[in-house]
mmCIF file of C-alpha atoms in Angstrom:
data_model
loop_
_atom_site.group_PDB
_atom_site.id
_atom_site.type_symbol
_atom_site.label_atom_id
_atom_site.label_comp_id
_atom_site.label_asym_id
_atom_site.label_seq_id
_atom_site.Cartn_x
_atom_site.Cartn_y
_atom_site.Cartn_z
ATOM 1 C CA MET A 212 -0.187 47.351 -6.109
ATOM 2 C CA SER A 213 2.054 48.055 -8.895
ATOM 3 C CA THR A 214 3.653 45.517 -11.176
ATOM 4 C CA PRO A 215 6.729 44.060 -8.719
ATOM 5 C CA GLN A 216 10.141 44.982 -9.955
ATOM 6 C CA THR A 217 12.394 43.379 -7.683
ATOM 7 C CA PRO A 218 12.397 39.995 -5.518
ATOM 8 C CA LEU A 219 11.002 41.713 -2.396
ATOM 9 C CA GLN A 220 8.631 43.849 -4.212
ATOM 10 C CA GLU A 221 7.646 40.186 -5.901
ATOM 11 C CA THR A 222 7.283 38.514 -2.440
ATOM 12 C CA LEU A 223 5.277 41.339 -0.632
ATOM 13 C CA ALA A 224 2.939 40.997 -3.610
ATOM 14 C CA ARG A 225 2.334 37.366 -2.933
ATOM 15 C CA TRP A 226 1.843 38.195 0.784
ATOM 16 C CA TYR A 227 -0.930 40.408 -0.076
ATOM 17 C CA THR A 228 -2.360 38.001 -2.036
ATOM 18 C CA VAL A 229 -2.214 35.492 0.620
ATOM 19 C CA ARG A 230 -3.156 37.883 3.435
ATOM 20 C CA ARG A 231 -6.084 38.832 1.254
ATOM 21 C CA GLY A 232 -7.294 35.283 0.873
ATOM 22 C CA PHE A 233 -6.732 34.623 4.501
ATOM 23 C CA ILE A 234 -8.928 37.917 5.331
ATOM 24 C CA ARG A 235 -11.554 36.644 2.909
ATOM 25 C CA GLU A 236 -11.471 33.022 4.635
ATOM 26 C CA LEU A 237 -11.730 34.849 7.938
ATOM 27 C CA ASN A 238 -14.896 36.818 6.607
ATOM 28 C CA GLN A 239 -16.715 33.561 5.672
ATOM 29 C CA ILE A 240 -16.949 32.554 9.218
ATOM 30 C CA PRO A 241 -19.876 33.604 11.287
ATOM 31 C CA PRO A 242 -18.330 36.003 14.300
ATOM 32 C CA ALA A 243 -20.274 33.943 16.768
ATOM 33 C CA ARG A 244 -18.383 30.645 15.514
ATOM 34 C CA LEU A 245 -14.587 32.397 16.133
ATOM 35 C CA THR A 246 -14.278 29.556 19.144
ATOM 36 C CA PHE A 247 -15.141 26.612 17.049
ATOM 37 C CA ARG A 248 -12.382 24.368 17.181
ATOM 38 C CA ALA A 249 -12.222 20.937 14.871
ATOM 39 C CA THR A 250 -11.373 18.915 17.876
ATOM 40 C CA LEU A 251 -11.017 19.896 21.889
ATOM 41 C CA GLU A 252 -7.336 19.548 21.120
ATOM 42 C CA ALA A 253 -6.998 21.767 18.254
ATOM 43 C CA ARG A 254 -6.795 25.418 18.051
ATOM 44 C CA SER A 255 -9.873 27.699 17.647
ATOM 45 C CA ILE A 256 -10.626 29.666 14.587
ATOM 46 C CA LEU A 257 -9.639 32.853 16.694
ATOM 47 C CA ASP A 258 -6.457 30.903 18.131
ATOM 48 C CA ILE A 259 -5.382 30.229 14.688
ATOM 49 C CA VAL A 260 -5.646 33.996 13.501
ATOM 50 C CA HIS A 261 -4.160 35.202 16.755
ATOM 51 C CA HIS A 262 -1.127 32.648 15.854
ATOM 52 C CA VAL A 263 -1.002 33.928 12.189
ATOM 53 C CA LEU A 264 -0.521 37.420 13.265
ATOM 54 C CA GLU A 265 1.957 36.696 16.308
ATOM 55 C CA PHE A 266 4.171 34.662 13.841
ATOM 56 C CA SER A 267 3.906 37.524 11.243
ATOM 57 C CA VAL A 268 5.124 40.245 13.600
ATOM 58 C CA ILE A 269 7.788 38.011 15.090
ATOM 59 C CA THR A 270 9.033 37.427 11.608
ATOM 60 C CA VAL A 271 8.986 40.813 10.473
ATOM 61 C CA GLU A 272 10.300 42.444 13.728
ATOM 62 C CA GLU A 273 13.392 40.156 13.617
ATOM 63 C CA LEU A 274 13.979 40.703 9.885
ATOM 64 C CA VAL A 275 14.147 44.233 10.220
ATOM 65 C CA ARG A 276 17.072 43.933 12.578
ATOM 66 C CA GLU A 277 20.589 44.090 11.359
ATOM 67 C CA ASP A 278 21.275 40.979 13.985
ATOM 68 C CA THR A 279 18.073 38.829 12.621
ATOM 69 C CA ASN A 280 18.204 35.633 15.050
ATOM 70 C CA LEU A 281 15.141 33.912 15.500
ATOM 71 C CA HIS A 282 16.909 31.816 18.391
ATOM 72 C CA ARG A 283 17.103 34.771 20.734
ATOM 73 C CA ALA A 284 14.235 33.593 22.637
ATOM 74 C CA SER A 285 11.292 31.151 22.441
ATOM 75 C CA MET A 286 8.482 31.855 19.939
ATOM 76 C CA ALA A 287 6.276 32.350 23.344
ATOM 77 C CA GLN A 288 9.090 34.775 24.513
ATOM 78 C CA LEU A 289 9.464 36.713 21.434
ATOM 79 C CA ALA A 290 5.325 36.834 21.186
ATOM 80 C CA ASN A 291 5.243 38.585 24.494
ATOM 81 C CA VAL A 292 8.093 40.891 23.348
ATOM 82 C CA TYR A 293 6.947 41.821 19.848
ATOM 83 C CA ALA A 294 2.938 40.950 20.054
ATOM 84 C CA PRO A 295 1.849 41.173 23.430
ATOM 85 C CA ASN A 296 -1.786 42.300 22.778
ATOM 86 C CA ILE A 297 -2.652 40.285 19.969
ATOM 87 C CA THR A 298 -4.557 37.696 21.792
ATOM 88 C CA ARG A 299 -6.797 41.005 23.187
ATOM 89 C CA ALA A 300 -8.278 40.929 19.622
ATOM 90 C CA GLU A 301 -11.723 38.994 19.915
ATOM 91 C CA SER A 302 -13.876 40.170 17.307
ATOM 92 C CA GLN A 303 -13.836 39.716 13.558
ATOM 93 C CA GLU A 304 -13.643 43.025 12.953
ATOM 94 C CA LYS A 305 -10.623 43.611 15.377
ATOM 95 C CA LEU A 306 -8.757 40.545 14.007
ATOM 96 C CA ILE A 307 -9.114 41.725 10.195
ATOM 97 C CA ASN A 308 -8.030 45.239 10.993
ATOM 98 C CA LEU A 309 -5.034 43.826 12.694
ATOM 99 C CA LEU A 310 -4.330 41.659 9.836
ATOM 100 C CA VAL A 311 -4.606 44.730 7.347
ATOM 101 C CA GLU A 312 -2.437 47.017 9.626
ATOM 102 C CA GLN A 313 0.244 44.150 10.172
ATOM 103 C CA TYR A 314 0.796 43.477 6.580
ATOM 104 C CA ARG A 315 0.841 47.472 5.535
ATOM 105 C CA ASP A 316 3.417 47.929 8.191
ATOM 106 C CA ALA A 317 5.356 45.200 7.405
ATOM 107 C CA GLU A 318 5.245 46.208 3.621
ATOM 108 C CA GLU A 319 6.530 49.749 4.747
ATOM 109 C CA ARG A 320 9.214 48.612 6.951
ATOM 110 C CA LEU A 321 10.414 45.690 4.632
ATOM 111 C CA SER A 322 10.325 47.698 1.685
ATOM 112 C CA SER A 323 12.175 50.553 3.299
ATOM 113 C CA LEU A 324 15.041 48.369 3.918
ATOM 114 C CA GLY A 325 15.203 47.137 0.419
ATOM 115 C CA ASP A 326 16.586 44.040 -1.370
ATOM 116 C CA LEU A 327 20.139 44.387 -0.638
ATOM 117 C CA HIS A 328 19.174 43.815 3.317
ATOM 118 C CA MET A 329 16.435 41.248 2.518
ATOM 119 C CA LEU A 330 19.196 38.997 0.485
ATOM 120 C CA GLN A 331 21.688 39.169 3.635
ATOM 121 C CA LEU A 332 21.985 35.851 5.352
ATOM 122 C CA VAL A 333 20.721 35.098 8.500
ATOM 123 C CA PRO A 334 20.281 31.986 10.966
ATOM 124 C CA LYS A 335 17.686 29.774 10.764
ATOM 125 C CA LEU A 336 15.853 27.937 13.453
ATOM 126 C CA ASP A 337 17.452 24.689 12.494
ATOM 127 C CA GLY A 338 21.003 26.560 12.665
ATOM 128 C CA SER A 339 21.520 26.689 9.117
ATOM 129 C CA HIS A 340 21.488 30.023 7.402
ATOM 130 C CA GLU A 341 19.237 31.375 4.325
ATOM 131 C CA THR A 342 18.488 34.866 3.151
ATOM 132 C CA ARG A 343 15.881 37.157 5.078
ATOM 133 C CA ILE A 344 13.415 36.911 1.974
ATOM 134 C CA ALA A 345 13.542 33.381 2.164
ATOM 135 C CA LEU A 346 12.608 33.556 5.872
ATOM 136 C CA LEU A 347 9.820 35.947 4.580
ATOM 137 C CA GLN A 348 8.822 33.264 2.133
ATOM 138 C CA GLU A 349 8.559 30.657 4.892
ATOM 139 C CA CYS A 350 6.288 33.224 6.925
ATOM 140 C CA ILE A 351 4.174 33.651 3.706
ATOM 141 C CA GLN A 352 3.945 29.507 3.352
ATOM 142 C CA HIS A 353 3.051 29.341 6.870
ATOM 143 C CA GLU A 354 0.245 31.847 6.571
ATOM 144 C CA MET A 355 -0.823 29.743 3.387
ATOM 145 C CA TYR A 356 -0.912 26.657 5.553
ATOM 146 C CA HIS A 357 -3.242 28.311 8.040
ATOM 147 C CA ARG A 358 -5.643 29.380 5.261
ATOM 148 C CA GLY A 359 -5.989 26.121 4.261
ATOM 149 C CA GLN A 360 -6.858 25.200 7.693
ATOM 150 C CA LEU A 361 -9.334 27.803 7.945
ATOM 151 C CA THR A 362 -10.958 26.441 4.896
ATOM 152 C CA VAL A 363 -11.298 23.061 6.594
ATOM 153 C CA TYR A 364 -13.087 24.494 9.587
ATOM 154 C CA ILE A 365 -15.083 26.464 6.991
ATOM 155 C CA ARG A 366 -16.347 23.516 5.573
ATOM 156 C CA LEU A 367 -16.674 21.659 8.951
ATOM 157 C CA LEU A 368 -19.210 24.675 9.529
ATOM 158 C CA GLY A 369 -21.143 23.728 6.687
ATOM 159 C CA LEU A 370 -20.165 27.061 4.568
ATOM 160 C CA GLU A 371 -18.461 27.265 1.392
ATOM 161 C CA PRO A 372 -14.467 28.933 1.097
ATOM 162 C CA ALA A 373 -14.268 32.023 -0.424
ATOM 163 C CA LEU A 374 -11.600 30.513 -2.924
ATOM 164 C CA THR A 375 -13.834 27.753 -3.989
ATOM 165 C CA ARG A 376 -16.636 30.318 -4.478
ATOM 166 C CA ASP A 377 -14.753 32.293 -6.650
ATOM 167 C CA MET A 378 -13.457 29.489 -8.614
ATOM 168 C CA HIS A 379 -17.132 28.407 -9.448
ATOM 169 C CA THR A 380 -18.583 31.997 -9.777
ATOM 170 C CA ALA A 381 -15.530 33.782 -11.189
ATOM 171 C CA MET A 382 -13.449 32.046 -13.665
ATOM 172 C CA PRO A 383 -14.616 31.667 -17.195
ATOM 173 C CA GLY A 384 -15.039 28.213 -18.627
ATOM 174 C CA SER A 385 -15.357 27.117 -14.799
ATOM 175 C CA PHE A 386 -18.012 24.893 -13.294
ATOM 176 C CA ASN A 387 -20.909 26.983 -12.094
ATOM 177 C CA PRO A 388 -24.126 25.203 -11.933
ATOM 178 C CA GLY A 389 -25.996 28.535 -11.426
ATOM 179 C CA ALA A 390 -24.589 30.174 -14.881
ATOM 180 C CA VAL A 391 -26.850 30.514 -17.585
ATOM 181 C CA ASP A 392 -24.975 29.609 -20.883
#
Protein backbone atom coordinates (compact mmCIF):
# COMPACT_ATOMS: atom_id res chain seq x y z
CA MET A 1 0.00 0.00 0.00
CA SER A 2 1.18 3.51 -0.75
CA THR A 3 1.30 6.34 1.78
CA PRO A 4 -2.29 7.38 2.61
CA GLN A 5 -3.24 10.87 1.44
CA THR A 6 -6.92 11.27 2.31
CA PRO A 7 -9.06 10.33 5.33
CA LEU A 8 -10.52 7.41 3.36
CA GLN A 9 -7.12 6.16 2.25
CA GLU A 10 -5.87 6.44 5.81
CA THR A 11 -8.86 4.49 7.13
CA LEU A 12 -8.45 1.79 4.49
CA ALA A 13 -4.73 1.53 5.33
CA ARG A 14 -5.64 0.98 9.00
CA TRP A 15 -8.22 -1.63 8.02
CA TYR A 16 -5.55 -3.39 5.94
CA THR A 17 -3.33 -3.57 9.04
CA VAL A 18 -6.18 -4.88 11.21
CA ARG A 19 -7.28 -7.43 8.60
CA ARG A 20 -3.71 -8.60 8.07
CA GLY A 21 -3.36 -9.08 11.83
CA PHE A 22 -6.68 -10.91 12.06
CA ILE A 23 -5.54 -13.30 9.31
CA ARG A 24 -2.16 -13.81 10.99
CA GLU A 25 -3.89 -14.77 14.24
CA LEU A 26 -6.21 -17.14 12.37
CA ASN A 27 -3.13 -18.75 10.84
CA GLN A 28 -1.84 -19.52 14.37
CA ILE A 29 -4.76 -21.86 15.00
CA PRO A 30 -4.44 -25.48 13.90
CA PRO A 31 -7.19 -26.15 11.32
CA ALA A 32 -8.55 -29.02 13.44
CA ARG A 33 -9.22 -26.53 16.27
CA LEU A 34 -11.46 -24.09 14.33
CA THR A 35 -14.48 -25.43 16.20
CA PHE A 36 -12.90 -24.65 19.59
CA ARG A 37 -15.03 -22.46 21.85
CA ALA A 38 -14.03 -21.04 25.23
CA THR A 39 -17.35 -22.11 26.79
CA LEU A 40 -20.39 -23.96 25.51
CA GLU A 41 -22.23 -20.64 25.13
CA ALA A 42 -19.41 -18.81 23.36
CA ARG A 43 -18.85 -18.59 19.62
CA SER A 44 -16.36 -21.01 18.13
CA ILE A 45 -13.33 -19.69 16.26
CA LEU A 46 -15.16 -20.55 13.04
CA ASP A 47 -18.24 -18.62 14.24
CA ILE A 48 -16.09 -15.57 15.06
CA VAL A 49 -14.53 -15.51 11.60
CA HIS A 50 -17.93 -15.92 9.94
CA HIS A 51 -19.29 -13.11 12.10
CA VAL A 52 -16.42 -10.74 11.20
CA LEU A 53 -16.90 -11.49 7.51
CA GLU A 54 -20.67 -11.03 7.64
CA PHE A 55 -20.40 -7.76 9.55
CA SER A 56 -17.76 -6.43 7.15
CA VAL A 57 -19.76 -7.39 4.08
CA ILE A 58 -22.96 -5.86 5.49
CA THR A 59 -21.17 -2.64 6.42
CA VAL A 60 -19.53 -2.22 3.03
CA GLU A 61 -22.70 -3.09 1.12
CA GLU A 62 -24.56 -0.44 3.06
CA LEU A 63 -21.77 2.15 2.78
CA VAL A 64 -21.71 1.97 -1.02
CA ARG A 65 -25.45 2.65 -1.27
CA GLU A 66 -26.72 6.18 -1.67
CA ASP A 67 -29.35 5.38 0.95
CA THR A 68 -27.07 3.79 3.58
CA ASN A 69 -29.30 2.55 6.38
CA LEU A 70 -28.42 -0.22 8.79
CA HIS A 71 -32.06 -0.10 9.99
CA ARG A 72 -33.43 -1.41 6.71
CA ALA A 73 -33.50 -4.92 8.21
CA SER A 74 -32.10 -6.93 11.11
CA MET A 75 -28.43 -7.93 10.95
CA ALA A 76 -29.50 -11.55 10.34
CA GLN A 77 -31.70 -10.45 7.43
CA LEU A 78 -28.93 -8.25 6.01
CA ALA A 79 -26.51 -11.19 6.28
CA ASN A 80 -28.96 -13.36 4.34
CA VAL A 81 -29.13 -10.72 1.61
CA TYR A 82 -25.50 -9.57 1.42
CA ALA A 83 -23.50 -12.57 2.66
CA PRO A 84 -25.64 -15.70 2.29
CA ASN A 85 -22.77 -18.13 1.70
CA ILE A 86 -20.20 -16.98 4.27
CA THR A 87 -20.99 -19.78 6.71
CA ARG A 88 -20.29 -22.38 4.02
CA ALA A 89 -16.59 -21.58 4.29
CA GLU A 90 -15.32 -24.02 6.88
CA SER A 91 -11.67 -24.59 6.04
CA GLN A 92 -8.93 -22.27 7.21
CA GLU A 93 -7.80 -21.74 3.62
CA LYS A 94 -11.29 -20.76 2.45
CA LEU A 95 -11.76 -18.41 5.40
CA ILE A 96 -8.45 -16.67 4.75
CA ASN A 97 -9.21 -16.38 1.04
CA LEU A 98 -12.59 -14.83 1.86
CA LEU A 99 -11.01 -12.38 4.31
CA VAL A 100 -8.48 -11.29 1.67
CA GLU A 101 -11.04 -11.09 -1.14
CA GLN A 102 -13.56 -9.20 0.98
CA TYR A 103 -10.98 -6.58 1.97
CA ARG A 104 -9.75 -6.15 -1.62
CA ASP A 105 -13.30 -5.78 -2.90
CA ALA A 106 -14.17 -3.30 -0.15
CA GLU A 107 -11.03 -1.25 -0.74
CA GLU A 108 -11.70 -1.04 -4.47
CA ARG A 109 -15.39 -0.17 -4.13
CA LEU A 110 -14.98 2.36 -1.31
CA SER A 111 -11.97 4.00 -2.97
CA SER A 112 -13.92 4.41 -6.20
CA LEU A 113 -16.63 6.32 -4.29
CA GLY A 114 -14.11 8.69 -2.75
CA ASP A 115 -13.94 10.84 0.33
CA LEU A 116 -16.93 13.05 -0.47
CA HIS A 117 -19.27 10.04 -0.45
CA MET A 118 -17.68 8.69 2.73
CA LEU A 119 -17.95 12.02 4.56
CA GLN A 120 -21.72 12.25 4.11
CA LEU A 121 -23.92 11.75 7.18
CA VAL A 122 -25.97 8.56 7.41
CA PRO A 123 -28.19 7.07 10.14
CA LYS A 124 -26.60 4.87 12.80
CA LEU A 125 -28.20 1.92 14.56
CA ASP A 126 -29.09 4.12 17.54
CA GLY A 127 -30.93 6.65 15.36
CA SER A 128 -28.23 9.32 15.47
CA HIS A 129 -26.17 10.26 12.42
CA GLU A 130 -22.48 10.09 11.59
CA THR A 131 -20.32 9.95 8.49
CA ARG A 132 -19.92 6.83 6.43
CA ILE A 133 -16.22 6.90 7.22
CA ALA A 134 -17.05 6.82 10.95
CA LEU A 135 -19.24 3.74 10.35
CA LEU A 136 -16.33 2.13 8.51
CA GLN A 137 -14.07 2.93 11.45
CA GLU A 138 -16.58 1.25 13.78
CA CYS A 139 -16.48 -1.82 11.54
CA ILE A 140 -12.68 -1.84 11.83
CA GLN A 141 -12.89 -1.49 15.62
CA HIS A 142 -15.35 -4.39 15.67
CA GLU A 143 -12.87 -6.54 13.75
CA MET A 144 -10.06 -5.54 16.10
CA TYR A 145 -12.22 -6.56 19.07
CA HIS A 146 -12.65 -10.01 17.56
CA ARG A 147 -8.94 -10.20 16.76
CA GLY A 148 -8.41 -9.80 20.49
CA GLN A 149 -10.93 -12.55 21.09
CA LEU A 150 -8.94 -14.81 18.76
CA THR A 151 -5.77 -14.11 20.74
CA VAL A 152 -7.51 -15.23 23.94
CA TYR A 153 -8.63 -18.43 22.21
CA ILE A 154 -5.08 -18.95 20.92
CA ARG A 155 -3.78 -18.66 24.49
CA LEU A 156 -6.45 -21.09 25.71
CA LEU A 157 -5.17 -23.54 23.09
CA GLY A 158 -1.68 -23.21 24.59
CA LEU A 159 -0.29 -21.25 21.63
CA GLU A 160 1.33 -17.85 21.29
CA PRO A 161 -0.54 -15.13 19.36
CA ALA A 162 1.23 -13.78 16.26
CA LEU A 163 1.31 -10.22 17.59
CA THR A 164 2.99 -11.35 20.83
CA ARG A 165 5.50 -13.45 18.93
CA ASP A 166 6.31 -10.50 16.65
CA MET A 167 6.81 -8.19 19.60
CA HIS A 168 9.32 -10.62 21.12
CA THR A 169 11.26 -11.32 17.94
CA ALA A 170 11.01 -8.37 15.57
CA MET A 171 11.24 -5.21 17.66
CA PRO A 172 14.70 -3.90 18.48
CA GLY A 173 15.21 -3.64 22.22
CA SER A 174 12.20 -5.81 23.02
CA PHE A 175 12.34 -8.68 25.46
CA ASN A 176 13.59 -11.66 23.49
CA PRO A 177 14.86 -14.55 25.61
CA GLY A 178 16.20 -16.38 22.54
CA ALA A 179 18.25 -13.48 21.20
CA VAL A 180 22.01 -13.45 21.44
CA ASP A 181 23.47 -10.14 22.66
